[in-house]
CSV table of C-alpha atoms in Angstrom, one decimal:
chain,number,residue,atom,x,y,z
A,1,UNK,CA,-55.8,160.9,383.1
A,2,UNK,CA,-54.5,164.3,381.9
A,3,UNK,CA,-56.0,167.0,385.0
A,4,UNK,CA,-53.1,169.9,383.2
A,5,UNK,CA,-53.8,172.8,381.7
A,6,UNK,CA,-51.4,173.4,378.6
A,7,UNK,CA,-50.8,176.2,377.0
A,8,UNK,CA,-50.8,175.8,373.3
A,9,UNK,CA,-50.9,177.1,370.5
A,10,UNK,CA,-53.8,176.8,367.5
A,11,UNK,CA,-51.1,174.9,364.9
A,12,UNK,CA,-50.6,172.5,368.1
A,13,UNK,CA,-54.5,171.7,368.6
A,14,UNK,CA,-54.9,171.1,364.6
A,15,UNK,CA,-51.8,169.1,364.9
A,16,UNK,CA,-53.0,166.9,367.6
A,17,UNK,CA,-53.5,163.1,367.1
A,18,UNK,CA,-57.1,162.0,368.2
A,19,UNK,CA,-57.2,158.1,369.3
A,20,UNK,CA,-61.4,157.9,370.5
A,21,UNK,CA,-61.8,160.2,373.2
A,22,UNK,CA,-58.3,162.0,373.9
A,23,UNK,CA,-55.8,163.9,372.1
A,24,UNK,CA,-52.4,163.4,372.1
A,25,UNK,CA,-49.6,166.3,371.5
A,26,UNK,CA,-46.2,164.7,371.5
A,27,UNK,CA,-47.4,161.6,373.0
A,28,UNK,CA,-48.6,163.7,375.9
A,29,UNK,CA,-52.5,163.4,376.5
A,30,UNK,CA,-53.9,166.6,376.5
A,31,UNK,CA,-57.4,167.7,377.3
A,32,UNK,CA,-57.5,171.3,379.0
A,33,UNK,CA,-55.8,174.1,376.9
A,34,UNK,CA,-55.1,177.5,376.9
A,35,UNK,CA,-55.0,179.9,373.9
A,36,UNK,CA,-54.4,183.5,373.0
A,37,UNK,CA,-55.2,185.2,370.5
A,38,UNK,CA,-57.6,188.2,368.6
A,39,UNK,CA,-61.0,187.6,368.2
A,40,UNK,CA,-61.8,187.9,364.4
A,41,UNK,CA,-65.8,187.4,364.5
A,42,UNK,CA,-68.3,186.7,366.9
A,43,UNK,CA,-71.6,185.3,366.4
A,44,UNK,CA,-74.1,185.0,369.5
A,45,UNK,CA,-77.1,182.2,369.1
A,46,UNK,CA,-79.9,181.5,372.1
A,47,UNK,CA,-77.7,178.4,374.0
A,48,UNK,CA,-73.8,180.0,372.9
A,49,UNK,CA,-71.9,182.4,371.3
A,50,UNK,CA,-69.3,181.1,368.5
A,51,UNK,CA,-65.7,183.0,368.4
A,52,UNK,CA,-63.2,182.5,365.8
A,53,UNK,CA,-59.9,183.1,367.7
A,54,UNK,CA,-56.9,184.0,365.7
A,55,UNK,CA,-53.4,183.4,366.8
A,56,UNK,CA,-51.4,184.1,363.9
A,57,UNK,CA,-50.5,180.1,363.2
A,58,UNK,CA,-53.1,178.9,361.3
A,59,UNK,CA,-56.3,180.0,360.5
A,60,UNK,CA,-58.8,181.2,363.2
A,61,UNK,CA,-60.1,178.3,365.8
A,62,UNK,CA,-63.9,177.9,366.5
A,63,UNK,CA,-64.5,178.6,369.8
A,64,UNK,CA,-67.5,177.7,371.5
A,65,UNK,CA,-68.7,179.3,374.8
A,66,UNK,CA,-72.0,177.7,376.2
A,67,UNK,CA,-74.5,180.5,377.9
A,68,UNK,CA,-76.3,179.9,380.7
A,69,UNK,CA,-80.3,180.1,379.6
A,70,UNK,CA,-81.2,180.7,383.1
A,71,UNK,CA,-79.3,184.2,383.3
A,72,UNK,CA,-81.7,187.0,382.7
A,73,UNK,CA,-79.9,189.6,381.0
A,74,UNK,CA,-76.7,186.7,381.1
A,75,UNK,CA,-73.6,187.3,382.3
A,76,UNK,CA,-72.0,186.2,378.6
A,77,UNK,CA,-71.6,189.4,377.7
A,78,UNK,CA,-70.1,189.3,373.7
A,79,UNK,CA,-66.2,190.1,373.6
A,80,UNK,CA,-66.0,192.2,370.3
A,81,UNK,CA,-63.9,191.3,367.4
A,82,UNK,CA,-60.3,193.0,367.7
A,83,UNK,CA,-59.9,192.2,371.1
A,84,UNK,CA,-57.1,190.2,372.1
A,85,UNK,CA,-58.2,187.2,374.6
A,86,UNK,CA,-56.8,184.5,376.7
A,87,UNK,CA,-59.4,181.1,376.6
A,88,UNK,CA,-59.3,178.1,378.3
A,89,UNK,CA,-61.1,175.3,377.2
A,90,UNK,CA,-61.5,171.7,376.4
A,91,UNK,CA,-60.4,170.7,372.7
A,92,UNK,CA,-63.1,168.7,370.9
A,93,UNK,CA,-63.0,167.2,367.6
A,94,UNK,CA,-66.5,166.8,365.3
A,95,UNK,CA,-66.3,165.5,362.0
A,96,UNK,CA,-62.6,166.5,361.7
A,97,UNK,CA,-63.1,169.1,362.5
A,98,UNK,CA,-61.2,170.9,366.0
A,99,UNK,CA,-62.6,173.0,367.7
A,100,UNK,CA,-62.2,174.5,371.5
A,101,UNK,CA,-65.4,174.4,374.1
A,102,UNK,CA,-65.0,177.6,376.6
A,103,UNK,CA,-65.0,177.6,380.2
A,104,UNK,CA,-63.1,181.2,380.5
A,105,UNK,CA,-62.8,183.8,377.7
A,106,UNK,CA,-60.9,186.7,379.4
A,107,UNK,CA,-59.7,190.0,377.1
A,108,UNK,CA,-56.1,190.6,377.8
A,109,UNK,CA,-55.8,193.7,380.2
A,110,UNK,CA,-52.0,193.9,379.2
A,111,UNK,CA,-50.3,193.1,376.5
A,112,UNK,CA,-47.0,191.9,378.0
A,113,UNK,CA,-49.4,188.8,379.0
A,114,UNK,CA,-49.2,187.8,375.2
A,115,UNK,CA,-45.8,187.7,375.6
A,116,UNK,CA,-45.2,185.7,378.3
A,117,UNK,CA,-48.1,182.9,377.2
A,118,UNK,CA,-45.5,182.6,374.0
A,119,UNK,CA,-42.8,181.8,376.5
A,120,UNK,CA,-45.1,179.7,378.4
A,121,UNK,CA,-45.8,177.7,375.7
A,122,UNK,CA,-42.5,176.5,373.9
A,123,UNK,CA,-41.5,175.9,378.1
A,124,UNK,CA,-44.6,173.8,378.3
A,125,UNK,CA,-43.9,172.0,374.9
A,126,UNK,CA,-40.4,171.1,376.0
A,127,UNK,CA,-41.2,170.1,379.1
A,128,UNK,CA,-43.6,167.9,378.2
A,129,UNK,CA,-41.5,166.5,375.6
A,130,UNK,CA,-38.3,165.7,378.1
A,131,UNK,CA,-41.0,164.1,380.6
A,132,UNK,CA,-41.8,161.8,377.9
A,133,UNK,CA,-38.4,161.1,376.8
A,134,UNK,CA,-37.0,160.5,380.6
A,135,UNK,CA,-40.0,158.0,381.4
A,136,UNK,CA,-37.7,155.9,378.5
A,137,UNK,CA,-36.7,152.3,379.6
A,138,UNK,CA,-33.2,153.7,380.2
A,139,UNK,CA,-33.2,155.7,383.3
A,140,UNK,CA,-31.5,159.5,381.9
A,141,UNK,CA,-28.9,161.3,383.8
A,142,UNK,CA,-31.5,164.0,383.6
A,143,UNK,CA,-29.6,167.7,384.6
A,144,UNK,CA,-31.7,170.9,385.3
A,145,UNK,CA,-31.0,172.8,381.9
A,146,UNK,CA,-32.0,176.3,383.3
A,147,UNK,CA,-36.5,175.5,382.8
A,148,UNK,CA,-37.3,176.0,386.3
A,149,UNK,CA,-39.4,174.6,388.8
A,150,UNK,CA,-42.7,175.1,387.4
A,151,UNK,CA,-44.2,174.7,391.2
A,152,UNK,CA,-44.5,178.2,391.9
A,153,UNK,CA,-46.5,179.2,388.7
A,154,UNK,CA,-49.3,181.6,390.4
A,155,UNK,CA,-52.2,182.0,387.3
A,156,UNK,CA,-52.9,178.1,388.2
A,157,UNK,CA,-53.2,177.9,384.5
A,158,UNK,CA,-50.4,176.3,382.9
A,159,UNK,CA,-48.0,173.0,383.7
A,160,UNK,CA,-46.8,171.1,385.7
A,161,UNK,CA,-47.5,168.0,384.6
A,162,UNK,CA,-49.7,165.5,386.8
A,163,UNK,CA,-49.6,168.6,389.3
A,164,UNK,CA,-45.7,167.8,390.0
A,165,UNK,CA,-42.6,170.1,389.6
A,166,UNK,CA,-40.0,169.7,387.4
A,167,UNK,CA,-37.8,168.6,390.1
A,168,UNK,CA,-40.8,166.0,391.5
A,169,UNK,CA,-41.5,164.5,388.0
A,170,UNK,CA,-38.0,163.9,387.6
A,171,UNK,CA,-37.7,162.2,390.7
A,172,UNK,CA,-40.4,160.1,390.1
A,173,UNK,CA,-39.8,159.3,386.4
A,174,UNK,CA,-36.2,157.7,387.5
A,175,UNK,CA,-38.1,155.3,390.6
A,176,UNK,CA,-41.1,154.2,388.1
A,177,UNK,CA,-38.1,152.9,385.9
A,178,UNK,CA,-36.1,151.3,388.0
A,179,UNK,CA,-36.1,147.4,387.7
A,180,UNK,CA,-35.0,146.1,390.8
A,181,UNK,CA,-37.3,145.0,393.7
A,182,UNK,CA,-36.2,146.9,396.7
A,183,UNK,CA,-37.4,149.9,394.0
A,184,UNK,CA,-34.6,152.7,393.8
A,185,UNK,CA,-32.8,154.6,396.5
A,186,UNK,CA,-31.8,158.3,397.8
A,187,UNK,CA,-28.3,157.4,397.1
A,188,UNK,CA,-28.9,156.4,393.8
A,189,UNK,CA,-30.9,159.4,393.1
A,190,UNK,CA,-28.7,161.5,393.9
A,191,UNK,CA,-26.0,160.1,391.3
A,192,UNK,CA,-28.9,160.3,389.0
A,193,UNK,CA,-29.7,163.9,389.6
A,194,UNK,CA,-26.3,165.8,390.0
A,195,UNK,CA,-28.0,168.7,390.0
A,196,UNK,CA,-30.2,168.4,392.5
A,197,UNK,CA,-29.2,168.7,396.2
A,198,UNK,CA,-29.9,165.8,398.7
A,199,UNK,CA,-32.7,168.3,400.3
A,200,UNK,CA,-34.3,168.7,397.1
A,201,UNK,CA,-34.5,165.0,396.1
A,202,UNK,CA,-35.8,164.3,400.1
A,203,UNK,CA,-38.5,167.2,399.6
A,204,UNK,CA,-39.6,165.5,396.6
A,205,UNK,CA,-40.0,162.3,397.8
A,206,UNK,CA,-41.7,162.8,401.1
A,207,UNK,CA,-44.1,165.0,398.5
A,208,UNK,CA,-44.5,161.9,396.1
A,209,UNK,CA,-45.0,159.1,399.0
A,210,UNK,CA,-47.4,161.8,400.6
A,211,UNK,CA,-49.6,161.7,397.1
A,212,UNK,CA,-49.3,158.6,396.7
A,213,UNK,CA,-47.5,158.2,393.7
A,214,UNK,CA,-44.5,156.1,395.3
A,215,UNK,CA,-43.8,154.0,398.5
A,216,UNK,CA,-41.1,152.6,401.1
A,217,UNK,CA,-39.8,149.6,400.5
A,218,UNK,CA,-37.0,147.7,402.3
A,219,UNK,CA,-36.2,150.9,404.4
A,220,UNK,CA,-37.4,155.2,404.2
A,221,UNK,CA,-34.4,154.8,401.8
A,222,UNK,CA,-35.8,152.8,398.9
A,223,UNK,CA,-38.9,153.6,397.1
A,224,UNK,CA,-41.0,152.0,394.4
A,225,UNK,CA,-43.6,153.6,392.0
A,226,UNK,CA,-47.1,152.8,393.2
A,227,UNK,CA,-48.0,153.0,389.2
A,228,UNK,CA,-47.7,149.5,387.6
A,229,UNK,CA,-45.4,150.3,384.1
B,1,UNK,CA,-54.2,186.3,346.4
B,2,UNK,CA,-56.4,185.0,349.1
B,3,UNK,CA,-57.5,185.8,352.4
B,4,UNK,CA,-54.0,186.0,354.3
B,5,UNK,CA,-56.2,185.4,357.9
B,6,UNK,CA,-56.7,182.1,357.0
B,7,UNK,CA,-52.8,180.6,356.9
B,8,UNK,CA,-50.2,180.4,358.9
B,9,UNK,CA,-48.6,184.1,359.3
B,10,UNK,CA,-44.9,183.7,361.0
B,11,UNK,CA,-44.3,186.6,363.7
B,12,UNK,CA,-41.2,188.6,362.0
B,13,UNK,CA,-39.2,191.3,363.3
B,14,UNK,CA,-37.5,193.4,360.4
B,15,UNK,CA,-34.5,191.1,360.4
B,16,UNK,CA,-36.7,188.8,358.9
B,17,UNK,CA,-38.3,190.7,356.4
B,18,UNK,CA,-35.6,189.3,353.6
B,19,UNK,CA,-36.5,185.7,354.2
B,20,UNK,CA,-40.0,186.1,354.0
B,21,UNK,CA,-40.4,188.2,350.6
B,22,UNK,CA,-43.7,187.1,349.1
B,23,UNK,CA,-44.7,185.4,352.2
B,24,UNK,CA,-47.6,186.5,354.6
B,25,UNK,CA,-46.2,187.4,357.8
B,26,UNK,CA,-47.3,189.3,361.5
B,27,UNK,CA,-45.1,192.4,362.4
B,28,UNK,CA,-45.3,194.3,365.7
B,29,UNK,CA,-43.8,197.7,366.1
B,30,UNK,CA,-44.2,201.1,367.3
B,31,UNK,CA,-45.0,203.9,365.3
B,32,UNK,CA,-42.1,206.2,364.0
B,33,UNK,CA,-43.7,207.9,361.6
B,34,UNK,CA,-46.8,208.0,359.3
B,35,UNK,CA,-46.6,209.5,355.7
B,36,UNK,CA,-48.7,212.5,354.4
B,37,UNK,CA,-51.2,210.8,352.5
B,38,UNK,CA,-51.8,208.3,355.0
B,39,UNK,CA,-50.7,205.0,352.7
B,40,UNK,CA,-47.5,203.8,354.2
B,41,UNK,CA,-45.8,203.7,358.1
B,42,UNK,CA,-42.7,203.3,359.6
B,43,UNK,CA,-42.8,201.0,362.7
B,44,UNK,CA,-39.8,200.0,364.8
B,45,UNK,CA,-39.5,196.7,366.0
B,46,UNK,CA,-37.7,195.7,369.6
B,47,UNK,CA,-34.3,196.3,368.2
B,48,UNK,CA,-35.0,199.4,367.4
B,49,UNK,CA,-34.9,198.7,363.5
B,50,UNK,CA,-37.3,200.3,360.7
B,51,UNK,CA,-40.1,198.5,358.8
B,52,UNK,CA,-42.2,200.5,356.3
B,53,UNK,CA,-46.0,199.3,356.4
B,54,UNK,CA,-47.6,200.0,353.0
B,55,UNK,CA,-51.7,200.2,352.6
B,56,UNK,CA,-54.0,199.6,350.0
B,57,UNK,CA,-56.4,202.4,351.3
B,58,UNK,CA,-54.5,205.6,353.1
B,59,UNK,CA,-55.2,205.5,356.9
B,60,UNK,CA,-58.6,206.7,358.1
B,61,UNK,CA,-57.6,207.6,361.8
B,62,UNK,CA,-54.6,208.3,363.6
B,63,UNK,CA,-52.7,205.3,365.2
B,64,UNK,CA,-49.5,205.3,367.6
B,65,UNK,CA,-48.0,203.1,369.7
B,66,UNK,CA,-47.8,199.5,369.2
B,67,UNK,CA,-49.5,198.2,366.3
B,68,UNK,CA,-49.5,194.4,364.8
B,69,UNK,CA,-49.7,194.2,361.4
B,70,UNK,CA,-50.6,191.1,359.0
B,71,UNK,CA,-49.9,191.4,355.5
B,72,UNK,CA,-47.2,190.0,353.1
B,73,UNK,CA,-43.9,191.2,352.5
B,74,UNK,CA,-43.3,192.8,348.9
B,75,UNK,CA,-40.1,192.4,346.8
B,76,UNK,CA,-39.0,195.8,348.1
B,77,UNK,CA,-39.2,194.2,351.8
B,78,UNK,CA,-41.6,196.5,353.1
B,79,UNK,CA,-45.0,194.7,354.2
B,80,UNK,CA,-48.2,195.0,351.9
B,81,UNK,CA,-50.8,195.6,355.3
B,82,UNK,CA,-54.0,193.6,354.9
B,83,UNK,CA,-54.8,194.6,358.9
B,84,UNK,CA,-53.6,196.2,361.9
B,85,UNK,CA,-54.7,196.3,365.0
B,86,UNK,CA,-52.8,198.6,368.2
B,87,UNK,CA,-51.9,196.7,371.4
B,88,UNK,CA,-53.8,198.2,374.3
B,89,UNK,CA,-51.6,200.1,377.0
B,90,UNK,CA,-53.7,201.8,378.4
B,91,UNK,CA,-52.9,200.0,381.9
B,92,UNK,CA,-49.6,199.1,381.4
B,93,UNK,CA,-46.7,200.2,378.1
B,94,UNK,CA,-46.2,196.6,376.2
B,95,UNK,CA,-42.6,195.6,376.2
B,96,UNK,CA,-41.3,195.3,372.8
B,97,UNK,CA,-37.6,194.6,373.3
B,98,UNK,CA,-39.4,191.5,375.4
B,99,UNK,CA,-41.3,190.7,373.0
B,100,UNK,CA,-38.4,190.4,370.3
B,101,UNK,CA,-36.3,188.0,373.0
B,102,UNK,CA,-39.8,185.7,373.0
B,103,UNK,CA,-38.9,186.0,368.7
B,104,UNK,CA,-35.7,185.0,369.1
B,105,UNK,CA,-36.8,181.9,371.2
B,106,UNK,CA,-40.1,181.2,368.7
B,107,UNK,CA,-37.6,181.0,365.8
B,108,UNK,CA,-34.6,179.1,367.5
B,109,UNK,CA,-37.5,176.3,369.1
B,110,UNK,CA,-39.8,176.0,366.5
B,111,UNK,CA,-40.7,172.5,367.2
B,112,UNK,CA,-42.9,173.6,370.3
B,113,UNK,CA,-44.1,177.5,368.4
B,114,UNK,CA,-45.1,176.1,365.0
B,115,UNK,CA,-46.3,178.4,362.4
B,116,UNK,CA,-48.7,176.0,360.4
């Protein structure tokens, strides 16, 4: 189950394949989003307030902020049209129609913020792109190309994927696909991952077998996924 | 010629400008200059290079700074403004020459930045 955050843009929601209750984004299940954008209109009813959100790649998404009735006075205070906003929200899709429901609608204090999310989101896409092709049947020689450990990303509101870092999902990818029954080794990690130090690769999986996601085999030096493929 | 808020609208710089003639687009640049009557701008974008902003209606307040325009870009590559709107800095200056790197990387990786 997808717990991420991604941040995408509008083109990429539209674009997103809905199979009954979850969206996919190349092949990646998506559910939590984040946009930016301008706010072209507004329109404030009893239980929400509607905002069309413009990002410049297709036309202005619907998005749907619930108020809460019990508020006097409410806290959801309308964020006028012109203002440029960050939203993060669940994508939903009603008679074909996409849409985004709210839980944060934050203006943008500085614009430099715009920036980055634009960065943030063609790192995201490619990320979760590689993920999916490394998690192949044929186990990738996979090198760091320069994206970064995404571990250390401080607004909480963007990847990594399943919670891991670059250098933890690659690690785990390469165990989940490895065939043999003893499950896959440091050694053979590390001829896997030549750029990745020994200390990195033994970081990453004392992290994995702490969550859960693999375990010990034959010896500390062999681990299998705990996921069933 | 329809309401050019409701399509996709590529984030140029003025390198782009030839590309797109005809096309709607999203420019954002700093004020260099306004004209007299009010009907056409010049904004530079983060590489420092010229883009004249023509309007329907002359200007009816004074803008500076950063400013993102939508509009289409005419057969003299200037863009035809439909809207504009100026980039807050009030709390901190927005980097263009930042923001025309993040361009560079929109254009060259469009596959994850799709425009439409």
């Amino acid at each position: 189950r997808s717990q991420n955050i991604v941040p995408c843009t509008v083109s990429q929601l539209l674009a997103a394949e809905q199979v009954d209750e979850t969206f996919r984004i190349h092949d990646v299940e998506i559910s939590q989003v984040t946009i930016m954008g301008i706010i072209r209109h507004a329109e404030k009813a009893p239980t929400n307030i509607l905002y069309k959100v413009d990002d410049m790649t297709a036309a202005p998404m619907d998005v749907r902020q619930w108020v809460d009735t019990d508020e006097a006075g409410g806290e959801n205070v309308v964020v006028p049209p012109g203002t440029y906003v960050e939203v993060a929200g669940h994508l939903r899709s009603f008679q074909n129609k996409k849409s985004l429901v709210a839980f944060k609608i934050m203006p943008l204090e500085n614009m430099n913020e715009f920036t980055t999310h634009i960065l943030e989101i063609v790192n995201a896409h490619m990320i979760l792109r590689k993920n999916l092709m490394s998690a192949s049947r044929v186990p990738q020689s996979f090198s760091s190309t320069g994206i970064g450990d995404m571990g250390d990303y401080g607004r909480g509101s963007s990847l990594p994927v399943n919670g891991l870092s670059v250098h933890q999902s690659q690690v785990l990818n390469l165990i989940k696909n490895c065939p043999v029954p003893e499950g896959m080794s440091l050694q053979e990690l590390k001829l896997q991952l030549h750029n990745m130090s020994m200390s990195t690769i033994k970081q990453a999986v004392e992290f994995l077998s702490s969550e859960g996601h693999i375990y010990s085999t034959v010896d500390d030096d062999h681990y299998k996924s705990t996921d069933a493929e | 010629m329809g309401d050019v808020h409701e399509v996709p609208r590529p984030r140029i710089a003025t390198a782009h400008l030839a590309q797109n003639i005809g096309k709607p687009v999203c420019f954002v640049g700093r004020v260099e200059k306004i004209h007299p009557t009010g009907k056409f701008f010049v904004l530079s974008d983060g590489e420092g290079k010229h883009t004249t902003v023509e309007l329907s209606e002359p200007l009816d307040e004074e803008i500076s700074g950063v400013i993102e325009v939508v509009g289409r870009v005419t057969h003299q590559a200037t863009i035809m403004c439909m809207s504009y709107v100026q980039f807050r800095e009030d709390k901190s200056p927005f980097d263009l020459e930042l923001y025309n790197e993040a361009l560079k990387i929109i254009h060259e990786f469009r596959d994850y930045f799709p425009f439409g």
